[in-house]
CSV table of C-alpha atoms in Angstrom, one decimal:
chain,number,residue,atom,x,y,z
A,1,MET,CA,-60.6,173.7,-38.0
A,2,ASP,CA,-58.0,174.5,-35.4
A,3,ILE,CA,-55.9,171.9,-33.6
A,4,GLY,CA,-57.8,172.1,-30.3
A,5,ALA,CA,-61.2,171.6,-31.9
A,6,LYS,CA,-60.0,168.7,-33.9
A,7,VAL,CA,-58.4,167.0,-30.9
A,8,ILE,CA,-61.7,167.6,-28.9
A,9,ASP,CA,-63.6,165.9,-31.7
A,10,ILE,CA,-61.4,162.9,-31.6
A,11,ILE,CA,-61.6,162.6,-27.8
A,12,ALA,CA,-65.3,163.1,-27.9
A,13,GLU,CA,-65.8,160.4,-30.5
A,14,GLN,CA,-63.7,158.0,-28.3
A,15,ALA,CA,-65.7,158.8,-25.2
A,16,ILE,CA,-69.0,158.6,-27.1
A,17,LEU,CA,-69.8,162.2,-26.1
A,18,GLU,CA,-70.7,165.4,-27.9
A,19,PRO,CA,-67.7,167.7,-28.4
A,20,ASP,CA,-69.5,170.3,-26.2
A,21,ASP,CA,-69.3,167.9,-23.3
A,22,VAL,CA,-65.5,167.8,-23.5
A,23,THR,CA,-63.9,170.8,-21.8
A,24,LEU,CA,-60.2,171.8,-21.7
A,25,GLU,CA,-60.2,171.0,-18.0
A,26,SER,CA,-61.6,167.4,-18.5
A,27,THR,CA,-59.3,164.5,-17.7
A,28,LEU,CA,-59.5,161.4,-19.9
A,29,GLU,CA,-60.6,159.5,-16.8
A,30,SER,CA,-63.4,161.9,-16.2
A,31,LEU,CA,-64.6,161.3,-19.7
A,32,GLY,CA,-64.6,157.5,-19.2
A,33,ILE,CA,-61.6,156.8,-21.5
A,34,ASP,CA,-59.6,153.8,-20.2
A,35,SER,CA,-56.1,152.7,-21.1
A,36,MET,CA,-57.3,151.1,-24.4
A,37,GLY,CA,-59.3,154.1,-25.2
A,38,LEU,CA,-56.2,156.2,-24.6
A,39,VAL,CA,-54.1,154.2,-27.0
A,40,GLU,CA,-56.8,154.4,-29.6
A,41,SER,CA,-57.1,158.2,-29.1
A,42,ILE,CA,-53.3,158.6,-29.5
A,43,PHE,CA,-53.5,156.6,-32.7
A,44,ALA,CA,-56.4,158.7,-34.1
A,45,ILE,CA,-54.6,161.9,-33.3
A,46,GLU,CA,-51.3,160.8,-34.9
A,47,GLU,CA,-53.3,159.8,-38.0
A,48,ALA,CA,-55.2,163.1,-38.1
A,49,PHE,CA,-52.1,165.3,-37.8
A,50,ASP,CA,-49.5,163.0,-39.3
A,51,ILE,CA,-47.3,163.2,-36.2
A,52,GLN,CA,-45.5,160.7,-33.9
A,53,ILE,CA,-46.5,161.1,-30.2
A,54,PRO,CA,-44.0,159.7,-27.7
A,55,PHE,CA,-46.2,157.5,-25.7
A,56,ASN,CA,-45.6,154.2,-23.8
A,57,ALA,CA,-48.7,152.6,-22.4
A,58,ASN,CA,-46.6,151.0,-19.7
A,59,ASP,CA,-46.2,154.4,-18.1
A,60,PRO,CA,-48.5,156.9,-19.6
A,61,SER,CA,-47.4,159.7,-17.2
A,62,ASP,CA,-43.7,159.2,-18.2
A,63,GLY,CA,-42.1,161.0,-21.1
A,64,ASP,CA,-42.5,164.4,-22.6
A,65,PHE,CA,-46.1,164.1,-23.6
A,66,ASN,CA,-48.5,165.3,-20.9
A,67,ILE,CA,-51.9,163.6,-20.9
A,68,SER,CA,-53.2,164.9,-17.6
A,69,SER,CA,-56.0,166.9,-19.2
A,70,VAL,CA,-57.5,167.8,-22.6
A,71,ALA,CA,-55.7,171.2,-22.5
A,72,SER,CA,-52.3,169.5,-21.9
A,73,ILE,CA,-52.9,167.1,-24.7
A,74,ILE,CA,-53.8,169.9,-27.1
A,75,SER,CA,-50.7,171.9,-26.2
A,76,GLY,CA,-48.5,168.9,-26.6
A,77,ILE,CA,-50.0,168.3,-30.1
A,78,GLU,CA,-49.6,171.9,-31.1
A,79,LYS,CA,-46.0,171.6,-30.2
A,80,LEU,CA,-45.5,168.5,-32.2
A,81,VAL,CA,-47.4,169.9,-35.2
A,82,ALA,CA,-45.2,173.1,-35.0
A,83,GLU,CA,-42.0,171.0,-34.9
A,84,LYS,CA,-43.2,169.1,-38.0
A,85,SER,CA,-43.6,172.3,-40.0
B,1,MET,CA,-54.4,108.0,-13.8
B,2,ASN,CA,-50.9,107.5,-15.2
B,3,ARG,CA,-47.8,109.5,-14.2
B,4,VAL,CA,-46.2,111.5,-17.0
B,5,ALA,CA,-42.5,111.8,-17.7
B,6,ILE,CA,-40.7,114.2,-20.0
B,7,THR,CA,-38.2,112.0,-21.9
B,8,GLY,CA,-37.1,114.4,-24.6
B,9,ALA,CA,-36.6,118.2,-25.1
B,10,GLY,CA,-35.5,120.2,-28.0
B,11,SER,CA,-35.3,123.9,-28.7
B,12,ILE,CA,-34.0,126.7,-31.0
B,13,ASN,CA,-34.3,130.3,-29.9
B,14,SER,CA,-32.3,133.4,-29.5
B,15,LEU,CA,-30.3,131.9,-26.7
B,16,GLY,CA,-29.2,128.8,-28.6
B,17,HIS,CA,-29.8,126.3,-31.3
B,18,SER,CA,-30.3,123.4,-28.8
B,19,VAL,CA,-31.5,122.8,-25.3
B,20,LYS,CA,-27.9,122.5,-24.1
B,21,GLU,CA,-27.0,125.9,-25.6
B,22,THR,CA,-30.2,127.5,-24.3
B,23,LEU,CA,-29.7,126.3,-20.7
B,24,GLU,CA,-26.1,127.3,-20.7
B,25,SER,CA,-27.1,130.8,-21.8
B,26,MET,CA,-29.8,130.9,-19.2
B,27,ALA,CA,-27.5,129.8,-16.5
B,28,ALA,CA,-24.9,132.4,-17.6
B,29,GLY,CA,-27.6,135.1,-17.6
B,30,SER,CA,-26.9,135.9,-21.3
B,31,CYS,CA,-29.1,138.1,-23.3
B,32,GLY,CA,-30.4,136.9,-26.7
B,33,ILE,CA,-32.1,140.3,-27.4
B,34,GLY,CA,-30.4,142.5,-29.9
B,35,GLU,CA,-30.9,144.6,-33.0
B,36,LEU,CA,-33.4,143.1,-35.4
B,37,SER,CA,-32.4,142.3,-38.9
B,38,PHE,CA,-35.0,141.9,-41.7
B,39,ARG,CA,-36.5,143.7,-44.6
B,40,ASP,CA,-37.9,147.2,-43.8
B,41,VAL,CA,-36.7,147.2,-40.2
B,42,ASP,CA,-35.8,150.8,-40.6
B,43,ARG,CA,-39.5,151.7,-40.9
B,44,LEU,CA,-40.1,150.3,-37.4
B,45,ASP,CA,-40.1,152.2,-34.1
B,46,ILE,CA,-39.2,149.0,-32.2
B,47,LYS,CA,-35.9,147.7,-33.6
B,48,ILE,CA,-34.9,145.1,-31.0
B,49,GLY,CA,-36.0,141.5,-30.4
B,50,GLY,CA,-34.8,138.0,-29.5
B,51,GLN,CA,-34.1,136.8,-33.0
B,52,VAL,CA,-32.6,133.4,-33.8
B,53,LYS,CA,-29.1,134.2,-35.2
B,54,ASP,CA,-26.7,132.3,-37.4
B,55,PHE,CA,-29.5,130.1,-38.7
B,56,VAL,CA,-29.2,129.3,-42.4
B,57,PRO,CA,-32.3,127.3,-43.4
B,58,THR,CA,-30.8,126.0,-46.6
B,59,THR,CA,-28.2,124.1,-44.6
B,60,VAL,CA,-30.9,122.2,-42.7
B,61,PHE,CA,-33.7,121.8,-45.3
B,62,ASN,CA,-33.9,121.1,-49.0
B,63,ARG,CA,-35.6,123.2,-51.6
B,64,GLN,CA,-38.8,121.2,-51.6
B,65,GLN,CA,-39.1,121.4,-47.9
B,66,LEU,CA,-38.4,125.1,-47.8
B,67,SER,CA,-41.3,125.7,-50.3
B,68,LEU,CA,-43.6,124.3,-47.6
B,69,TYR,CA,-41.9,125.3,-44.3
B,70,ASP,CA,-42.5,128.7,-43.0
B,71,ARG,CA,-39.8,129.8,-40.4
B,72,VAL,CA,-42.1,128.7,-37.6
B,73,THR,CA,-42.3,125.2,-39.0
B,74,GLN,CA,-38.5,125.2,-39.5
B,75,PHE,CA,-38.0,126.0,-35.8
B,76,THR,CA,-40.5,123.4,-34.8
B,77,LEU,CA,-38.9,120.6,-36.8
B,78,ILE,CA,-35.4,121.4,-35.5
B,79,ALA,CA,-36.7,121.3,-31.9
B,80,ALA,CA,-38.8,118.2,-32.5
B,81,LYS,CA,-35.8,116.4,-34.0
B,82,GLU,CA,-33.7,117.1,-30.9
B,83,ALA,CA,-36.5,116.1,-28.5
B,84,ILE,CA,-37.5,112.8,-30.2
B,85,LYS,CA,-33.8,111.8,-30.7
B,86,GLN,CA,-33.2,112.3,-27.0
B,87,SER,CA,-36.2,110.2,-26.1
B,88,GLY,CA,-34.9,107.4,-28.2
B,89,ILE,CA,-38.5,106.5,-29.4
B,90,THR,CA,-39.3,105.3,-32.9
B,91,PHE,CA,-42.9,105.4,-33.7
B,92,SER,CA,-44.5,102.4,-35.5
B,93,GLY,CA,-47.4,100.1,-35.3
B,94,GLU,CA,-49.8,100.6,-32.3
B,95,LEU,CA,-47.6,103.2,-30.7
B,96,SER,CA,-47.6,105.3,-33.8
B,97,ALA,CA,-51.4,105.0,-34.1
B,98,ARG,CA,-52.0,106.3,-30.6
B,99,SER,CA,-49.2,108.9,-30.4
B,100,GLY,CA,-49.9,112.5,-31.6
B,101,VAL,CA,-48.6,116.0,-31.6
B,102,VAL,CA,-50.3,119.0,-29.9
B,103,LEU,CA,-48.5,122.3,-30.4
B,104,GLY,CA,-49.1,125.9,-29.6
B,105,THR,CA,-48.6,128.9,-31.8
B,106,ALA,CA,-50.3,132.3,-31.8
B,107,GLY,CA,-49.6,133.4,-35.4
B,108,GLY,CA,-48.5,130.4,-37.4
B,109,GLY,CA,-46.7,131.3,-40.6
B,110,VAL,CA,-46.6,135.1,-40.1
B,111,SER,CA,-43.7,135.7,-42.4
B,112,THR,CA,-45.6,133.8,-45.2
B,113,TRP,CA,-48.6,136.1,-44.8
B,114,ASP,CA,-46.2,139.1,-44.7
B,115,ASP,CA,-44.2,138.2,-47.7
B,116,ASN,CA,-47.2,137.4,-49.8
B,117,TYR,CA,-49.3,140.4,-48.8
B,118,ARG,CA,-46.3,142.4,-49.8
B,119,ALA,CA,-46.1,140.7,-53.2
B,120,VAL,CA,-49.8,141.3,-54.1
B,121,TYR,CA,-50.3,144.7,-52.5
B,122,GLU,CA,-47.0,146.5,-52.6
B,123,GLU,CA,-45.4,144.9,-55.6
B,124,GLY,CA,-48.7,144.6,-57.4
B,125,LYS,CA,-48.2,140.9,-58.3
B,126,ASN,CA,-51.3,138.9,-59.3
B,127,ARG,CA,-49.9,135.5,-58.6
B,128,VAL,CA,-48.6,133.8,-55.4
B,129,HIS,CA,-46.8,130.6,-54.8
B,130,PRO,CA,-49.1,127.6,-54.9
B,131,PHE,CA,-48.2,126.5,-51.3
B,132,VAL,CA,-49.0,129.8,-49.5
B,133,VAL,CA,-52.0,128.3,-47.7
B,134,PRO,CA,-50.3,125.1,-46.5
B,135,LYS,CA,-47.3,127.1,-45.5
B,136,LEU,CA,-49.0,129.7,-43.4
B,137,MET,CA,-51.8,127.7,-41.7
B,138,ASN,CA,-51.5,127.5,-37.9
B,139,ASN,CA,-51.4,123.7,-37.9
B,140,ALA,CA,-48.7,123.4,-40.5
B,141,ALA,CA,-45.9,122.8,-37.9
B,142,ALA,CA,-47.9,120.1,-36.0
B,143,SER,CA,-48.7,118.4,-39.3
B,144,HIS,CA,-45.1,118.3,-40.5
B,145,VAL,CA,-44.0,116.9,-37.2
B,146,SER,CA,-46.7,114.2,-37.5
B,147,MET,CA,-45.6,113.3,-41.0
B,148,GLU,CA,-41.9,113.3,-40.2
B,149,TYR,CA,-42.2,111.0,-37.2
B,150,ASN,CA,-45.2,108.9,-38.2
B,151,LEU,CA,-47.5,110.2,-35.4
B,152,LYS,CA,-51.0,109.1,-36.3
B,153,GLY,CA,-52.9,109.8,-33.0
B,154,PRO,CA,-54.7,112.9,-31.8
B,155,SER,CA,-52.9,115.9,-33.3
B,156,PHE,CA,-53.8,119.6,-33.5
B,157,THR,CA,-52.7,123.1,-32.8
B,158,VAL,CA,-53.8,125.3,-29.9
B,159,SER,CA,-53.9,129.1,-30.3
B,160,THR,CA,-54.4,131.1,-27.2
B,161,ALA,CA,-52.0,134.0,-27.8
B,162,CYS,CA,-49.2,134.1,-25.2
B,163,ALA,CA,-50.5,130.9,-23.4
B,164,SER,CA,-50.7,128.8,-26.5
B,165,SER,CA,-47.9,126.4,-25.7
B,166,ASN,CA,-48.9,126.0,-22.0
B,167,HIS,CA,-52.5,125.1,-23.2
B,168,ALA,CA,-51.0,122.7,-25.7
B,169,MET,CA,-48.7,121.0,-23.2
B,170,ALA,CA,-51.6,120.8,-20.7
B,171,GLN,CA,-53.7,119.0,-23.4
B,172,ALA,CA,-50.8,116.6,-24.2
B,173,PHE,CA,-50.2,115.9,-20.5
B,174,GLN,CA,-53.9,115.1,-20.0
B,175,MET,CA,-53.9,112.6,-22.9
B,176,VAL,CA,-50.9,110.7,-21.4
B,177,ARG,CA,-52.2,110.9,-17.9
B,178,SER,CA,-55.6,109.6,-18.9
B,179,GLY,CA,-54.2,106.8,-20.9
B,180,LEU,CA,-55.5,108.0,-24.2
B,181,SER,CA,-52.0,108.0,-25.5
B,182,ASP,CA,-48.7,106.6,-24.2
B,183,VAL,CA,-46.5,109.2,-25.9
B,184,MET,CA,-47.3,112.7,-27.0
B,185,ILE,CA,-45.1,115.3,-28.7
B,186,THR,CA,-45.9,118.8,-27.5
B,187,GLY,CA,-44.6,122.3,-27.0
B,188,GLY,CA,-44.9,125.4,-29.2
B,189,SER,CA,-43.3,127.8,-31.6
B,190,GLU,CA,-43.6,131.3,-32.9
B,191,SER,CA,-41.9,133.4,-35.6
B,192,MET,CA,-43.3,136.9,-36.0
B,193,LEU,CA,-40.1,138.8,-36.2
B,194,CYS,CA,-40.9,140.3,-39.6
B,195,PHE,CA,-42.0,143.8,-40.6
B,196,GLY,CA,-45.8,143.1,-40.2
B,197,GLY,CA,-45.4,141.0,-37.1
B,198,VAL,CA,-43.5,143.7,-35.2
B,199,LYS,CA,-45.5,146.6,-36.6
B,200,ALA,CA,-48.7,145.0,-35.3
B,201,TRP,CA,-47.2,144.8,-31.8
B,202,GLU,CA,-45.9,148.4,-32.0
B,203,GLY,CA,-49.5,149.5,-32.3
B,204,LEU,CA,-50.3,148.5,-28.8
B,205,ARG,CA,-47.7,150.9,-27.4
B,206,VAL,CA,-46.5,148.3,-24.8
B,207,MET,CA,-43.1,147.5,-26.4
B,208,SER,CA,-39.7,148.5,-25.0
B,209,LYS,CA,-37.2,150.2,-27.3
B,210,ASP,CA,-34.2,149.1,-25.3
B,211,ALA,CA,-34.6,146.0,-23.1
B,212,CYS,CA,-37.0,143.7,-21.3
B,213,ARG,CA,-36.6,144.3,-17.6
B,214,PRO,CA,-39.4,142.3,-15.8
B,215,PHE,CA,-40.2,143.3,-12.2
B,216,SER,CA,-37.7,146.2,-12.3
B,217,ALA,CA,-39.2,149.6,-11.4
B,218,ASN,CA,-37.8,151.1,-14.5
B,219,ARG,CA,-39.2,148.5,-16.9
B,220,ASN,CA,-40.8,150.0,-20.0
B,221,GLY,CA,-42.4,147.1,-21.9
B,222,MET,CA,-42.0,143.8,-23.6
B,223,VAL,CA,-39.6,142.6,-26.3
B,224,GLN,CA,-40.6,140.0,-28.8
B,225,GLY,CA,-38.6,136.8,-29.4
B,226,GLU,CA,-38.9,133.8,-31.7
B,227,GLY,CA,-38.2,130.1,-31.6
B,228,ALA,CA,-39.6,126.8,-30.5
B,229,ALA,CA,-39.4,124.2,-27.8
B,230,ILE,CA,-40.7,120.7,-28.1
B,231,PHE,CA,-41.0,117.9,-25.6
B,232,VAL,CA,-41.7,114.2,-25.5
B,233,LEU,CA,-44.3,113.4,-22.8
B,234,GLU,CA,-44.5,109.7,-22.0
B,235,ASN,CA,-46.2,107.3,-19.6
B,236,PHE,CA,-43.8,107.4,-16.6
B,237,ASP,CA,-43.8,103.6,-15.9
B,238,ASN,CA,-43.1,102.8,-19.6
B,239,ALA,CA,-40.3,105.3,-19.7
B,240,ARG,CA,-38.8,103.8,-16.5
B,241,LYS,CA,-39.2,100.3,-17.8
B,242,ARG,CA,-37.3,101.0,-21.0
B,243,GLY,CA,-34.6,102.8,-19.1
B,244,ALA,CA,-35.2,106.2,-20.7
B,245,GLU,CA,-33.6,109.3,-19.0
B,246,ILE,CA,-36.5,111.1,-17.3
B,247,LEU,CA,-35.9,114.9,-17.4
B,248,ALA,CA,-38.7,115.7,-15.1
B,249,GLU,CA,-42.2,114.6,-14.2
B,250,VAL,CA,-45.3,116.7,-15.2
B,251,ILE,CA,-47.6,116.5,-12.2
B,252,GLY,CA,-50.4,118.9,-12.9
B,253,TYR,CA,-51.9,121.9,-14.6
B,254,ALA,CA,-54.8,124.3,-14.6
B,255,MET,CA,-56.5,126.6,-17.0
B,256,SER,CA,-58.7,129.6,-16.3
B,257,SER,CA,-60.4,132.4,-18.2
B,258,ASP,CA,-60.5,136.0,-16.7
B,259,ALA,CA,-63.8,136.7,-18.6
B,260,SER,CA,-63.1,140.4,-18.2
B,261,ASP,CA,-60.9,142.2,-20.6
B,262,ILE,CA,-59.3,141.5,-24.0
B,263,VAL,CA,-55.8,142.9,-23.0
B,264,MET,CA,-55.7,143.8,-19.3
B,265,PRO,CA,-54.7,140.8,-17.0
B,266,SER,CA,-56.7,139.9,-13.9
B,267,LYS,CA,-55.2,139.0,-10.6
B,268,GLN,CA,-58.1,136.7,-9.8
B,269,GLY,CA,-57.9,134.8,-13.1
B,270,ALA,CA,-54.1,134.3,-12.7
B,271,ALA,CA,-54.5,133.3,-9.1
B,272,ARG,CA,-57.2,130.7,-10.0
B,273,ALA,CA,-54.9,129.1,-12.6
B,274,ILE,CA,-52.0,128.9,-10.2
B,275,LYS,CA,-54.1,127.6,-7.3
B,276,GLY,CA,-55.8,125.2,-9.7
B,277,ALA,CA,-52.4,123.7,-10.7
B,278,LEU,CA,-51.5,123.2,-7.1
B,279,ILE,CA,-54.8,121.4,-6.5
B,280,ASP,CA,-54.4,119.3,-9.6
B,281,ALA,CA,-50.9,118.3,-8.7
B,282,GLN,CA,-51.9,117.7,-5.1
B,283,LEU,CA,-49.3,120.1,-3.8
B,284,ASN,CA,-49.1,122.1,-0.7
B,285,SER,CA,-48.1,125.6,-1.6
B,286,GLU,CA,-44.9,125.3,0.5
B,287,GLU,CA,-43.7,122.6,-1.8
B,288,VAL,CA,-43.2,125.0,-4.7
B,289,GLN,CA,-39.7,126.4,-4.8
B,290,TYR,CA,-39.6,128.0,-8.2
B,291,ILE,CA,-42.0,129.7,-10.6
B,292,ASN,CA,-41.1,130.6,-14.1
B,293,ALA,CA,-43.1,133.8,-14.3
B,294,HIS,CA,-45.1,135.1,-17.3
B,295,GLY,CA,-43.1,138.2,-16.5
B,296,THR,CA,-43.5,140.2,-19.7
B,297,GLY,CA,-41.9,143.4,-18.5
B,298,THR,CA,-45.1,145.4,-18.9
B,299,ALA,CA,-46.5,147.4,-16.0
B,300,ALA,CA,-49.8,145.6,-16.3
B,301,ASN,CA,-48.5,142.0,-16.2
B,302,ASP,CA,-45.8,142.2,-13.6
B,303,LYS,CA,-47.8,143.9,-10.9
B,304,THR,CA,-50.8,141.6,-11.4
B,305,GLU,CA,-48.7,138.5,-11.5
B,306,CYS,CA,-46.8,139.3,-8.3
B,307,ALA,CA,-50.1,140.1,-6.6
B,308,ALA,CA,-51.6,136.8,-7.8
B,309,VAL,CA,-48.6,134.9,-6.5
B,310,ALA,CA,-48.7,136.7,-3.2
B,311,ASP,CA,-52.4,135.8,-2.9
B,312,VAL,CA,-52.0,132.1,-3.6
B,313,PHE,CA,-48.8,131.5,-1.6
B,314,GLY,CA,-49.3,133.9,1.3
B,315,LYS,CA,-46.2,134.0,3.5
B,316,HIS,CA,-44.5,131.4,1.3
B,317,ALA,CA,-44.4,133.9,-1.6
B,318,ASP,CA,-41.4,135.4,0.1
B,319,ASN,CA,-39.6,132.1,0.3
B,320,LEU,CA,-40.0,130.9,-3.3
B,321,MET,CA,-38.0,132.1,-6.3
B,322,ILE,CA,-39.8,133.5,-9.3
B,323,SER,CA,-37.9,134.6,-12.5
B,324,SER,CA,-38.8,135.8,-15.9
B,325,THR,CA,-36.5,134.3,-18.6
B,326,LYS,CA,-38.2,136.6,-21.2
B,327,SER,CA,-35.6,139.1,-20.1
B,328,MET,CA,-33.1,136.9,-22.0
B,329,HIS,CA,-35.0,135.2,-24.9
B,330,GLY,CA,-37.8,137.8,-25.3
B,331,HIS,CA,-41.5,137.0,-25.4
B,332,VAL,CA,-41.9,134.1,-27.8
B,333,ILE,CA,-45.7,134.6,-27.8
B,334,GLY,CA,-47.3,131.3,-28.6
B,335,GLY,CA,-44.0,129.4,-28.1
B,336,THR,CA,-42.9,131.1,-24.9
B,337,GLY,CA,-44.4,128.7,-22.4
B,338,ALA,CA,-42.5,125.8,-24.1
B,339,ILE,CA,-39.2,127.6,-24.0
B,340,GLU,CA,-39.8,128.7,-20.4
B,341,LEU,CA,-40.5,125.1,-19.4
B,342,LEU,CA,-36.8,124.5,-20.1
B,343,ALA,CA,-35.9,126.8,-17.3
B,344,CYS,CA,-38.2,124.8,-15.0
B,345,ILE,CA,-36.6,121.6,-16.1
B,346,MET,CA,-33.1,123.1,-15.4
B,347,ALA,CA,-34.3,124.1,-11.9
B,348,VAL,CA,-35.6,120.6,-10.9
B,349,LYS,CA,-33.0,118.6,-12.8
B,350,ASP,CA,-29.8,120.5,-12.5
B,351,GLY,CA,-30.5,122.7,-9.5
B,352,ILE,CA,-29.9,125.9,-11.4
B,353,VAL,CA,-32.5,128.6,-11.3
B,354,ALA,CA,-32.4,130.9,-14.3
B,355,PRO,CA,-32.3,134.6,-13.5
B,356,THR,CA,-34.4,137.7,-14.4
B,357,ILE,CA,-31.7,139.8,-16.1
B,358,GLY,CA,-31.8,143.5,-16.8
B,359,TYR,CA,-33.0,144.1,-13.2
B,360,GLU,CA,-32.0,147.5,-12.1
B,361,GLU,CA,-34.4,149.0,-9.6
B,362,ALA,CA,-36.7,147.4,-6.9
B,363,ASP,CA,-40.4,147.9,-7.4
B,364,PRO,CA,-42.4,147.7,-4.1
B,365,GLU,CA,-45.3,146.2,-6.2
B,366,CYS,CA,-43.1,143.3,-7.3
B,367,ALA,CA,-41.3,142.6,-4.0
B,368,LEU,CA,-40.6,138.9,-4.5
B,369,ASP,CA,-37.3,137.0,-4.9
B,370,ILE,CA,-37.1,137.4,-8.7
B,371,VAL,CA,-33.5,136.0,-8.9
B,372,PRO,CA,-32.0,139.2,-10.1
B,373,ASN,CA,-29.4,139.2,-12.9
B,374,GLN,CA,-27.5,136.0,-11.8
B,375,SER,CA,-28.6,132.4,-11.8
B,376,ARG,CA,-28.6,130.6,-8.5
B,377,GLU,CA,-27.9,127.1,-7.4
B,378,ALA,CA,-30.7,125.7,-5.3
B,379,LYS,CA,-32.4,122.4,-4.7
B,380,VAL,CA,-35.7,122.7,-6.4
B,381,ASP,CA,-38.1,119.8,-6.3
B,382,VAL,CA,-41.3,121.4,-7.7
B,383,ALA,CA,-41.6,124.2,-10.2
B,384,LEU,CA,-44.5,126.0,-11.8
B,385,SER,CA,-44.7,127.7,-15.2
B,386,ASN,CA,-47.1,130.6,-15.7
B,387,ALA,CA,-48.7,131.8,-18.9
B,388,PHE,CA,-51.3,134.5,-18.9
B,389,ALA,CA,-52.5,135.4,-22.4
B,390,PHE,CA,-54.2,138.4,-24.1
B,391,GLY,CA,-57.9,137.5,-24.0
B,392,GLY,CA,-57.6,136.5,-20.4
B,393,LEU,CA,-56.8,132.9,-21.0
B,394,ASN,CA,-54.4,131.4,-18.5
B,395,ALA,CA,-52.6,128.1,-18.2
B,396,VAL,CA,-50.2,127.0,-15.5
B,397,LEU,CA,-48.1,123.7,-15.4
B,398,ALA,CA,-46.5,122.0,-12.5
B,399,ILE,CA,-43.4,119.8,-12.8
B,400,ARG,CA,-41.4,117.8,-10.3
B,401,SER,CA,-37.8,116.4,-10.3
B,402,ALA,CA,-37.8,112.8,-11.4
């Protein structure tokens, strides 16, 4: 499974949706994921890929990791996975 | 209803090993937050905290005591000794039978849990020390204080996360005010600066890696601390009759529950607790000159708290001072309200308002007089102490100069 599909699975599970309902353009807000859901998603993604995501819940928009859409999250994770290997 | 005096105070925390040292540090705007030092700290992302330094338990307690005293109990006993000594009260007979101890802690003996889980899981041991349970239980500290000072009245531990000690002190206050007890020992303590204690907090992603900067636009989270503060609450008339030094008078409190979210604070819940304390203390809002803020340094708390204060005080919100001493001693979780009450006592007794240090950048959403970076001399007659816990449980205390 590629990174994008796996991330979408994780986000869909958090949003209690089918993966098909999560598009690359979706924002977490539009999927109904609140600040706690976001922290849980970040944790699940870190566990799945064994990576560390730079994320501070005090200011989610701050820092290098862009969470503005599903696409931006996937590209951020692809970068972190590439850096790891 | 009886008036209630504070006739003793004791503390140990990252700013000092006594009330005197703590208040001197607060007045100087010193920072007790620094690099953490304990086993496996290198495996943490968050490596700073307000740790009690230069404390060697074996110089204070003997071997038998240490087999029963978690660090949280050690802190509590040290603070209780200072407070009760200052009050000059010896508990015996009828006074002993009616005096109790109500303390707050969120985690109790966290290091004892941590050490013993490590022993059985990581090190594969199949045997633990016989006193693990009496050492880690949340009421251990309260029980040891009751045993040490012969306190045989109503005694228990309150656990409401970051509001634990405010809830505890409110209970003790109510007991003395109602006449149920003439003297109560109260306050709170916390000691979760160990690998498991910090790792759990890391998970929430609300911790700062560099500093606690409440109300500053560039704040990036909270920093944990540890320690204890203990007070002697006494029937005001009795205290006066026996010529005790009265540090301050406790005049009211209120508690509220947000009933909304397990971690996100609510402006309405906070405002109801603040307003409730004013009503209970029969205060006009203009009489409050200082508020010791909950002020955790997280985005969620600071904005909500400032909005709640603005709602309750209206125009007067711009005239009062509100500071967060967590910037200096860190967030002492279940013990934090007790340590912060010391700043309120300093304000009403000594006329020195503790600052919010680490303040670098104004935040329009926190546009109150937060006493930035330097303490201030001011005549303060009435002070409030806010505590708003995870779980939405709030408790606010009001004190007046004696």
